[in-house]
Coordinates of C-alpha atoms and ligand atoms in Angstrom, one line a residue:
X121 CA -13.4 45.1 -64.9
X122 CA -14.8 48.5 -64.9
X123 CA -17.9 49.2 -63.2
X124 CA -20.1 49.3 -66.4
X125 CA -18.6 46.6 -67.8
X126 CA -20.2 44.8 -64.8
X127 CA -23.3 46.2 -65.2
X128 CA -23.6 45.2 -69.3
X129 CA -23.2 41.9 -68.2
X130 CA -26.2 41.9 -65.8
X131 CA -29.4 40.7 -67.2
X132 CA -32.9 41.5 -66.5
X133 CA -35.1 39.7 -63.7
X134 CA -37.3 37.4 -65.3
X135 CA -40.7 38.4 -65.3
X136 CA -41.8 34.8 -63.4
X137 CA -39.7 36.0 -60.7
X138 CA -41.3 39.7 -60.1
X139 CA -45.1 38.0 -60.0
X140 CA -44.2 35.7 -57.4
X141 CA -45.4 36.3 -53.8
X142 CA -43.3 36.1 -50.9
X143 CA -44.1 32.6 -50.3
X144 CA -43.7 31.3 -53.2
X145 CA -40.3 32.3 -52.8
X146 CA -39.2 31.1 -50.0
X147 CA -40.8 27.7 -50.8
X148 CA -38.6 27.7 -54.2
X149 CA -35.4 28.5 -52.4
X150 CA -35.7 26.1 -49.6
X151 CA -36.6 23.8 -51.6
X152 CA -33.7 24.0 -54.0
X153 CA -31.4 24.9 -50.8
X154 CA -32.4 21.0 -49.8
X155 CA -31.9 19.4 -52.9
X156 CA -28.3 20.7 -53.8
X157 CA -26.8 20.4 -49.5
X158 CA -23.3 21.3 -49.1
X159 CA -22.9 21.4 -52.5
X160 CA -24.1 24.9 -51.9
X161 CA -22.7 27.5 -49.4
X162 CA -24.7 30.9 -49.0
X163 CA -22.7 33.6 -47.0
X164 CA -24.6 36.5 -46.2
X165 CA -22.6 40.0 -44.9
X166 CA -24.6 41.2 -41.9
X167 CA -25.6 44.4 -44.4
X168 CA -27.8 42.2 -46.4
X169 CA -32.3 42.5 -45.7
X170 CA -33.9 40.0 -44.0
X171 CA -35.4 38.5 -46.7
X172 CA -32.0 37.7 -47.8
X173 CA -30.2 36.7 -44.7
X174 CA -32.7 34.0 -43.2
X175 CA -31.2 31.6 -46.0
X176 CA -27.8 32.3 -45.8
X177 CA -25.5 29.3 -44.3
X178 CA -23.0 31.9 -42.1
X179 CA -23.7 35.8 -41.2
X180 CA -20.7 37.9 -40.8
X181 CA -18.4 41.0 -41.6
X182 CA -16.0 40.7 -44.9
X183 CA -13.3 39.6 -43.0
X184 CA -15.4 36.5 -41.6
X185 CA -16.9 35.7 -44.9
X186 CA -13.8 35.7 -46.4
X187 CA -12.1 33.0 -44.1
X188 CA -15.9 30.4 -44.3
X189 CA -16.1 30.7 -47.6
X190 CA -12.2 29.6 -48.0
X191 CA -12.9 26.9 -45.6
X192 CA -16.1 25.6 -47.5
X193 CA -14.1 23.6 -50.3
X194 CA -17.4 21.3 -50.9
X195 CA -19.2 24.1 -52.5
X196 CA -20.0 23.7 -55.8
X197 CA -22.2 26.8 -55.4
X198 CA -21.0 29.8 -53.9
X199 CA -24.2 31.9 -54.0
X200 CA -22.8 35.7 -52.1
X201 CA -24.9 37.4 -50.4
X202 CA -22.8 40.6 -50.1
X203 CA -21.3 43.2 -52.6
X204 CA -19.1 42.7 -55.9
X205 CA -16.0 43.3 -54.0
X206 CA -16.7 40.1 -51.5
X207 CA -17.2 37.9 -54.6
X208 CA -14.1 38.8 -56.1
X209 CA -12.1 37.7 -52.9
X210 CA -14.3 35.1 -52.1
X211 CA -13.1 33.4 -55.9
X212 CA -9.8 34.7 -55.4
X213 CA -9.7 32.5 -52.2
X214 CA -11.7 29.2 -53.7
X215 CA -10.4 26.5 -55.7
X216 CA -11.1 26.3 -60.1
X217 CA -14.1 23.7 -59.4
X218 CA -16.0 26.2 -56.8
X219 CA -18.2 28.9 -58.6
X220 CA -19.1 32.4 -57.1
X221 CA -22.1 34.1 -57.9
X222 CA -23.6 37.0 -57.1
X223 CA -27.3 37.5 -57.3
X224 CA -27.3 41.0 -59.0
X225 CA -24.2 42.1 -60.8
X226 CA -26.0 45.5 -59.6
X227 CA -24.6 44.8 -56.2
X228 CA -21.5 47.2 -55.9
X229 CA -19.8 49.6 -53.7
X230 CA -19.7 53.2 -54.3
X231 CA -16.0 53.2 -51.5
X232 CA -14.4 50.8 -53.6
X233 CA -15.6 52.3 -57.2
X234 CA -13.5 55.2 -55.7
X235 CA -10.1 53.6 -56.8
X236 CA -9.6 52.1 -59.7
X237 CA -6.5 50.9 -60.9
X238 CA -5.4 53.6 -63.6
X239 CA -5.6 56.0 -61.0
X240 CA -4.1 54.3 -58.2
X241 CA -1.3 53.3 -60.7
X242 CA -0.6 57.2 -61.9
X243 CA -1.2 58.1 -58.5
X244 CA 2.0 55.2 -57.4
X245 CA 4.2 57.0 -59.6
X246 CA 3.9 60.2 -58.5
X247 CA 4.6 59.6 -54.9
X248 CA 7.4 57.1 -55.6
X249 CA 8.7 61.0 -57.1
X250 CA 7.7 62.4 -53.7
X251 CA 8.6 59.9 -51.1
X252 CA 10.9 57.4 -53.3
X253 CA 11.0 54.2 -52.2
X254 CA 9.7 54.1 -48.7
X255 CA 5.8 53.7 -49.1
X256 CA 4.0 50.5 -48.5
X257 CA 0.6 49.9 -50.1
X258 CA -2.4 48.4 -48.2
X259 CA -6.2 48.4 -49.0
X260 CA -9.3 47.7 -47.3
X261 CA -11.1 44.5 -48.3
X262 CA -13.6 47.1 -49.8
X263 CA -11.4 47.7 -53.2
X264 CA -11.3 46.0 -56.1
X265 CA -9.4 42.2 -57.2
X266 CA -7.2 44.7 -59.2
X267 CA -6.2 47.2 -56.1
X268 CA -5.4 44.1 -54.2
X269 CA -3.2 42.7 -56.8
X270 CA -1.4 46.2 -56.8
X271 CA -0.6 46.0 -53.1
X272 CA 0.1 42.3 -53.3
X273 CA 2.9 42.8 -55.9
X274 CA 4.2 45.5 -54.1
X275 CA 4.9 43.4 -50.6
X276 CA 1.3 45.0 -49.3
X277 CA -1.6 43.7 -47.7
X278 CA -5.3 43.9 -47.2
X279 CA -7.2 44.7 -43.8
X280 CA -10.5 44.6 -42.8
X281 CA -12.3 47.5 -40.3
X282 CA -11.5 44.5 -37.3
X283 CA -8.2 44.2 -38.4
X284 CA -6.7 47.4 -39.5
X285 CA -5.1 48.3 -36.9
X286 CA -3.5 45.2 -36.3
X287 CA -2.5 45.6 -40.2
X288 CA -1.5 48.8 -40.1
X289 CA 1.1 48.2 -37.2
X290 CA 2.4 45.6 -39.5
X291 CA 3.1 47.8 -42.3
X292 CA 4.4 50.5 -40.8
X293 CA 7.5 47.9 -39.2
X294 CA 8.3 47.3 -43.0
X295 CA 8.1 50.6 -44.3
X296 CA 8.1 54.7 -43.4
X297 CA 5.1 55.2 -45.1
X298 CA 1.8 53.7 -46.1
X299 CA -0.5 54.5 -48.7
X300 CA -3.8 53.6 -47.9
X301 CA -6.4 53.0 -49.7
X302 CA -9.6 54.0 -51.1
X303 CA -11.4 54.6 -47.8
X304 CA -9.8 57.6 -45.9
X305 CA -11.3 57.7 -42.7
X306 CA -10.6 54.0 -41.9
X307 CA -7.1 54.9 -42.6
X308 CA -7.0 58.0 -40.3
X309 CA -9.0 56.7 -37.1
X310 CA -7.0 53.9 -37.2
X311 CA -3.6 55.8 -37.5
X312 CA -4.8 58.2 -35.0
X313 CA -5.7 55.2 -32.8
X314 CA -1.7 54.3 -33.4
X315 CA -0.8 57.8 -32.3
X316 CA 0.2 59.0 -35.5
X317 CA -0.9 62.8 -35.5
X318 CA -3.3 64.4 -38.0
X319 CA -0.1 66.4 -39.4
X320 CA 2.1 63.5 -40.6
X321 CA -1.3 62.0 -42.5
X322 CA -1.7 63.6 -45.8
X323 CA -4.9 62.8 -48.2
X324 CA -4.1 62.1 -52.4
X325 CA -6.8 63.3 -54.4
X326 CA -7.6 60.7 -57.4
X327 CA -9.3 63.4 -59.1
X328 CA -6.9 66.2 -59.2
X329 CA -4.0 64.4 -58.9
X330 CA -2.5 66.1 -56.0
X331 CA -1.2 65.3 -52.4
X332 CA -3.2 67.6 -50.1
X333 CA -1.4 68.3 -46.7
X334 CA -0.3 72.0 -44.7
X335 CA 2.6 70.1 -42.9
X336 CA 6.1 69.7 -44.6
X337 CA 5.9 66.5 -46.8
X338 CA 8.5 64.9 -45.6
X339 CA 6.8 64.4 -42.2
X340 CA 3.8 62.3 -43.9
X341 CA 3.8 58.7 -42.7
X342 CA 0.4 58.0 -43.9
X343 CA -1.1 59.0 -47.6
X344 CA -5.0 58.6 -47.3
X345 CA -6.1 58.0 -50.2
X346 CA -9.8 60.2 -51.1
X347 CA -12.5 58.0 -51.2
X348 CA -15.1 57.4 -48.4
X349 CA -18.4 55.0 -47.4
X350 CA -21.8 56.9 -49.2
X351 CA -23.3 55.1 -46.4
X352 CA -20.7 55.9 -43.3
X353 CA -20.5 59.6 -44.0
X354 CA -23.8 60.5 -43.4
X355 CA -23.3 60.1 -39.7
X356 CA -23.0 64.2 -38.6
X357 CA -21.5 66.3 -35.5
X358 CA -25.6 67.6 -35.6
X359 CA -26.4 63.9 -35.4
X360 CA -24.2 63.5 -32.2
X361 CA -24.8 66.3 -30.2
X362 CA -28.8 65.7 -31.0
X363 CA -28.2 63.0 -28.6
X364 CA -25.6 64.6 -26.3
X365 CA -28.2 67.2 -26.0
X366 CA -31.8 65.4 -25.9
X367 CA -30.5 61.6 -24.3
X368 CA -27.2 61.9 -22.3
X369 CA -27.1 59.1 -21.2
X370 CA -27.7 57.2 -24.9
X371 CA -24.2 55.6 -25.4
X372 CA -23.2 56.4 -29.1
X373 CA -21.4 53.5 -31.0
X374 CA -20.1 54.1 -34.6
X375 CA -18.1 52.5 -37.8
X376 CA -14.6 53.8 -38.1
X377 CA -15.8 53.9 -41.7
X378 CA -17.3 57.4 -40.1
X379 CA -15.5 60.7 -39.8
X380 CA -12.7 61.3 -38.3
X381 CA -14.6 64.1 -36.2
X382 CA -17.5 61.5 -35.1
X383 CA -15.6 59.0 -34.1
X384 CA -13.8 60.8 -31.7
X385 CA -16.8 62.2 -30.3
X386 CA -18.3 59.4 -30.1
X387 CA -18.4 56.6 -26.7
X388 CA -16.9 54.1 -28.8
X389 CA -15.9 52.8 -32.2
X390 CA -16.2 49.4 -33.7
X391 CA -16.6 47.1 -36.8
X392 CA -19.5 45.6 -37.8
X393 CA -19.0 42.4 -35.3
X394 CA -17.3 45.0 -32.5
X395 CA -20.8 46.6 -33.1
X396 CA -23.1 43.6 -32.6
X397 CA -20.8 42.1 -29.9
X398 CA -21.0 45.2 -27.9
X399 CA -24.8 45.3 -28.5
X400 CA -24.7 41.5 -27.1
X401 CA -22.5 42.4 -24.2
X402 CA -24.8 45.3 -23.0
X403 CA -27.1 45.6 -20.2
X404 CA -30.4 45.1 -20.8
X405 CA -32.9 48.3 -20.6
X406 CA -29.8 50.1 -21.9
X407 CA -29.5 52.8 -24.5
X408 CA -27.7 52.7 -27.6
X409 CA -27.3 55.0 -30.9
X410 CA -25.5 53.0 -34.1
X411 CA -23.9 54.3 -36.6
X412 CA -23.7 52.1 -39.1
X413 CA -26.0 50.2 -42.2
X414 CA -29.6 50.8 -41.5
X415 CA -30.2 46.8 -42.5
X416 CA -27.8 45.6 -39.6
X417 CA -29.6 48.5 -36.8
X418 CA -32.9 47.4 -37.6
X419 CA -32.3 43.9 -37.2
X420 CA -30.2 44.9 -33.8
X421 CA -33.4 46.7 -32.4
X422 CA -35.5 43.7 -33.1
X423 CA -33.1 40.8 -32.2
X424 CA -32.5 43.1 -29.1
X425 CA -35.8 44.3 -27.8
X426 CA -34.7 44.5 -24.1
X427 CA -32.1 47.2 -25.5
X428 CA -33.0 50.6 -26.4
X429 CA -31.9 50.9 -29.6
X430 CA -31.6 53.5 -32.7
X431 CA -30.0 54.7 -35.3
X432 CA -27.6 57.5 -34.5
X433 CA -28.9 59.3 -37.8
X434 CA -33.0 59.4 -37.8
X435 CA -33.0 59.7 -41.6
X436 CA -30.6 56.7 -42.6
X437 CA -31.4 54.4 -45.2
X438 CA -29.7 51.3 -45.9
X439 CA -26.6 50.4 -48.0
X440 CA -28.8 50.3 -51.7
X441 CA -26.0 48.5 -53.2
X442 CA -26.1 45.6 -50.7
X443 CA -30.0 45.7 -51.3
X444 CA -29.7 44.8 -54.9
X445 CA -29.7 41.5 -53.5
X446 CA -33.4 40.7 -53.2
X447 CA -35.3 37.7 -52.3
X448 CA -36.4 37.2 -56.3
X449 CA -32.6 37.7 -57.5
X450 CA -31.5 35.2 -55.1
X451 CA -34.6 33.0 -56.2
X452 CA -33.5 33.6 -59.8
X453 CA -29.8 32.4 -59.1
X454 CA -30.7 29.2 -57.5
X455 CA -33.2 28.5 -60.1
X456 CA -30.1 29.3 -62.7
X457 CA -28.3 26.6 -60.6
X458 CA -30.4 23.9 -60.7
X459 CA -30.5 24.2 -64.5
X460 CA -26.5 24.0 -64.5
X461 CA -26.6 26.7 -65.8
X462 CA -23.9 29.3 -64.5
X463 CA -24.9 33.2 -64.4
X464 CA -23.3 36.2 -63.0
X465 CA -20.7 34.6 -61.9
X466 CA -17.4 36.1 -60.5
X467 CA -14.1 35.8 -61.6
X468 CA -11.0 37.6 -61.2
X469 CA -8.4 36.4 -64.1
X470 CA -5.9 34.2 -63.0
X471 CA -2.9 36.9 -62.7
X472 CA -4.9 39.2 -61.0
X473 CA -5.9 36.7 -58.8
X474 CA -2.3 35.4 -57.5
X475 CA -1.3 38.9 -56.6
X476 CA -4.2 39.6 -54.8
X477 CA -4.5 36.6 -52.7
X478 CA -1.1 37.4 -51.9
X479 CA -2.4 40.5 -50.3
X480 CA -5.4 38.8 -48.4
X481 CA -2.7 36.2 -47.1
X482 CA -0.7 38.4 -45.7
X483 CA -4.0 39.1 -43.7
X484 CA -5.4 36.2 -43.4
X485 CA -2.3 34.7 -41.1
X486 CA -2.5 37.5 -39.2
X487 CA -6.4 38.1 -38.3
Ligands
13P257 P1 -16.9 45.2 -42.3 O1 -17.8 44.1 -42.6 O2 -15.5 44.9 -42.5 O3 -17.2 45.8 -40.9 O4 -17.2 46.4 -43.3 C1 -18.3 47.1 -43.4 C2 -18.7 47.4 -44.8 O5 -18.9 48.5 -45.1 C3 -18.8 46.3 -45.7 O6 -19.1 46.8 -46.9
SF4_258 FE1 -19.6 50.0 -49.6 FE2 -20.4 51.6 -47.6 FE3 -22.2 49.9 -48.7 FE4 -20.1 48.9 -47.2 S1 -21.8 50.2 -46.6 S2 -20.8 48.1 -49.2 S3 -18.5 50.4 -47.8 S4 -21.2 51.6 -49.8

């Protein structure tokens, strides 16, 4: 489903929901969290506000969302705190009685609007003429059920930012080449990690159509495909040497969703739970910079106050898709429940969904 096609089906807010305070609230959803027990499960990715993940049943990254909410098979109710994407495989990986919702249709992802499957099909074809037969496809959990399917049918897999490289290992013993999709700099720090150089990764531009590389193409093992984090890529060289310059001795921690360039120059890299456990692991009255999602930094500094935390870029704001979900649309989506009454719910058609969970899978026994 296209990304408007989501968004027709998104309804307004109630008004009854907007005029009610903060307390009120809360007291609605813990009450209605009481009366339906397990028969509700509430994962909440560690992106999401406060507001949000105070009620949610597990906290994680997508990867650990993905295997609790396959484990929760009571769950009537499976009320995602997250973005569209985590919803899709959270169905894809439920039984037919267990309904997903997500609290605000709203609640996208701008990396995994970058691929869609037209283009990722056109763009198949053409390197099949390149490359013939050698390229393996594999996507980050960020992509749509569609993308997933694609690499599914096609032998591929999925990964997650604490899995990639793990994944990517794995692929590259089946085939010569990967393509790799939609997010480009996960791809390439995690090849590079692999010690596959900068000259045998080329990038395929969606938009133009065209396989950008200076190298001879038939050195490329790895085809990046163009789309990046809004969120990721706003962490700069400036922001880095800022700190080099004014706090050397402020350790710098960042998402391989960053750049290529910031990683590298950064002390180390992590996903979202390498990040938190190396924030757990740390000396107290030690000094920290994150890049990553403002939410999961500001909850960092206060969960962590004998740390000296910050975020590595002073003028980050938060992921505004995974703010969508609010503490009135989560309100909303319980009350919706309790009627029986099923709203924006997720769900990935049946074909669609037996590729793809073919690609998670192939993860999941691995992770
Ligand atoms: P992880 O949860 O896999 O670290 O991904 C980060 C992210 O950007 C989620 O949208
Ligand atoms: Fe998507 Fe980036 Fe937001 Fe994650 S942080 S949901 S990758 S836009």
């Amino acid at each position: 489903m296209s990304i408007m096609e989501i968004f027709k089906k998104q309804t307004a807010l109630p008004e009854h929901f907007r005029t009610m305070s903060e307390e009120e609230l809360c007291d609605y959803v813990t009450e209605i969290k009481a009366e339906l027990g397990t028969k509700l499960y509430m994962p909440g990715h560690h992106y999401q506000k406060d507001e949000v993940i105070q009620f949610c049943d597990d906290r994680g990254d997508s990867l650990q969302l993905a295997q609790a909410a396959e484990r929760r098979k009571e769950a009537k109710w499976i009320v995602f705190c997250g973005v569209h994407f985590m919803a899709e495989t959270a169905d894809i990986l439920t039984e037919d009685h267990q309904h997903v919702i997500l609290p605000d249709l709203r609640a996208g992802c701008s990396m995994a609007d970058m691929a869609d499957i037209h283009q990722t099909e056109r763009a198949w074809e053409k390197l099949n003429d390149y490359f013939g037969d050698t390229i393996l496809p594999i996507t980050y959990v960020n992509s749509t059920a569609e993308i997933k399917a694609f690499c599914g049918k096609r032998g591929g897999a999925t990964v997650t930012s604490s899995n990639a490289a793990k994944m990517v290992k794995w692929a590259l013993d089946k085939k010569e080449r990967l393509l790799f999709l939609p997010d480009q700099h996960l791809g390439r720090n995690t090849a590079y990690d692999l010690g596959i150089a900068l000259e045998e990764m080329a990038v395929w531009d969606p938009i133009s159509e065209t396989l950008l590389t200076e190298g001879p193409i038939n050195q490329i093992r790895i085809i990046l495909w163009k789309g990046h984090c809004s969120v990721h890529e706003k962490f700069t060289m400036d922001n880095i040497e800022t700190i080099r310059t004014e706090e050397p001795d402020r350790r710098i921690i960042v998402h391989p969703e960053c750049t290529w360039e910031v990683v590298q120059a950064a002390d180390y890299k992590g996903s979202t739970k390498a990040i938190i456990d190396a924030i757990d692991n740390a000396k107290p009255e030690s000094k920290w910079a994150i890049g990553t999602e403002m939410n999961l930094v500001n909850r960092l500094i206060k969960e962590y106050p004998d740390r000296s935390i910050i975020s590595l870029n002073p003028n980050m704001c938060p992921c505004l898709t995974m703010n969508r979900i609010d503490l009135p649309h989560l309100a909303w989506s319980l009350g919706e429940i309790r009627k029986q009454h099923i709203h924006h719910k997720i769900k990935v058609k049946d074909e669609t969904a037996y590729m793809a969970k073919k690609a998670l899978d192939r993860m999941l026994v691995r992770a």
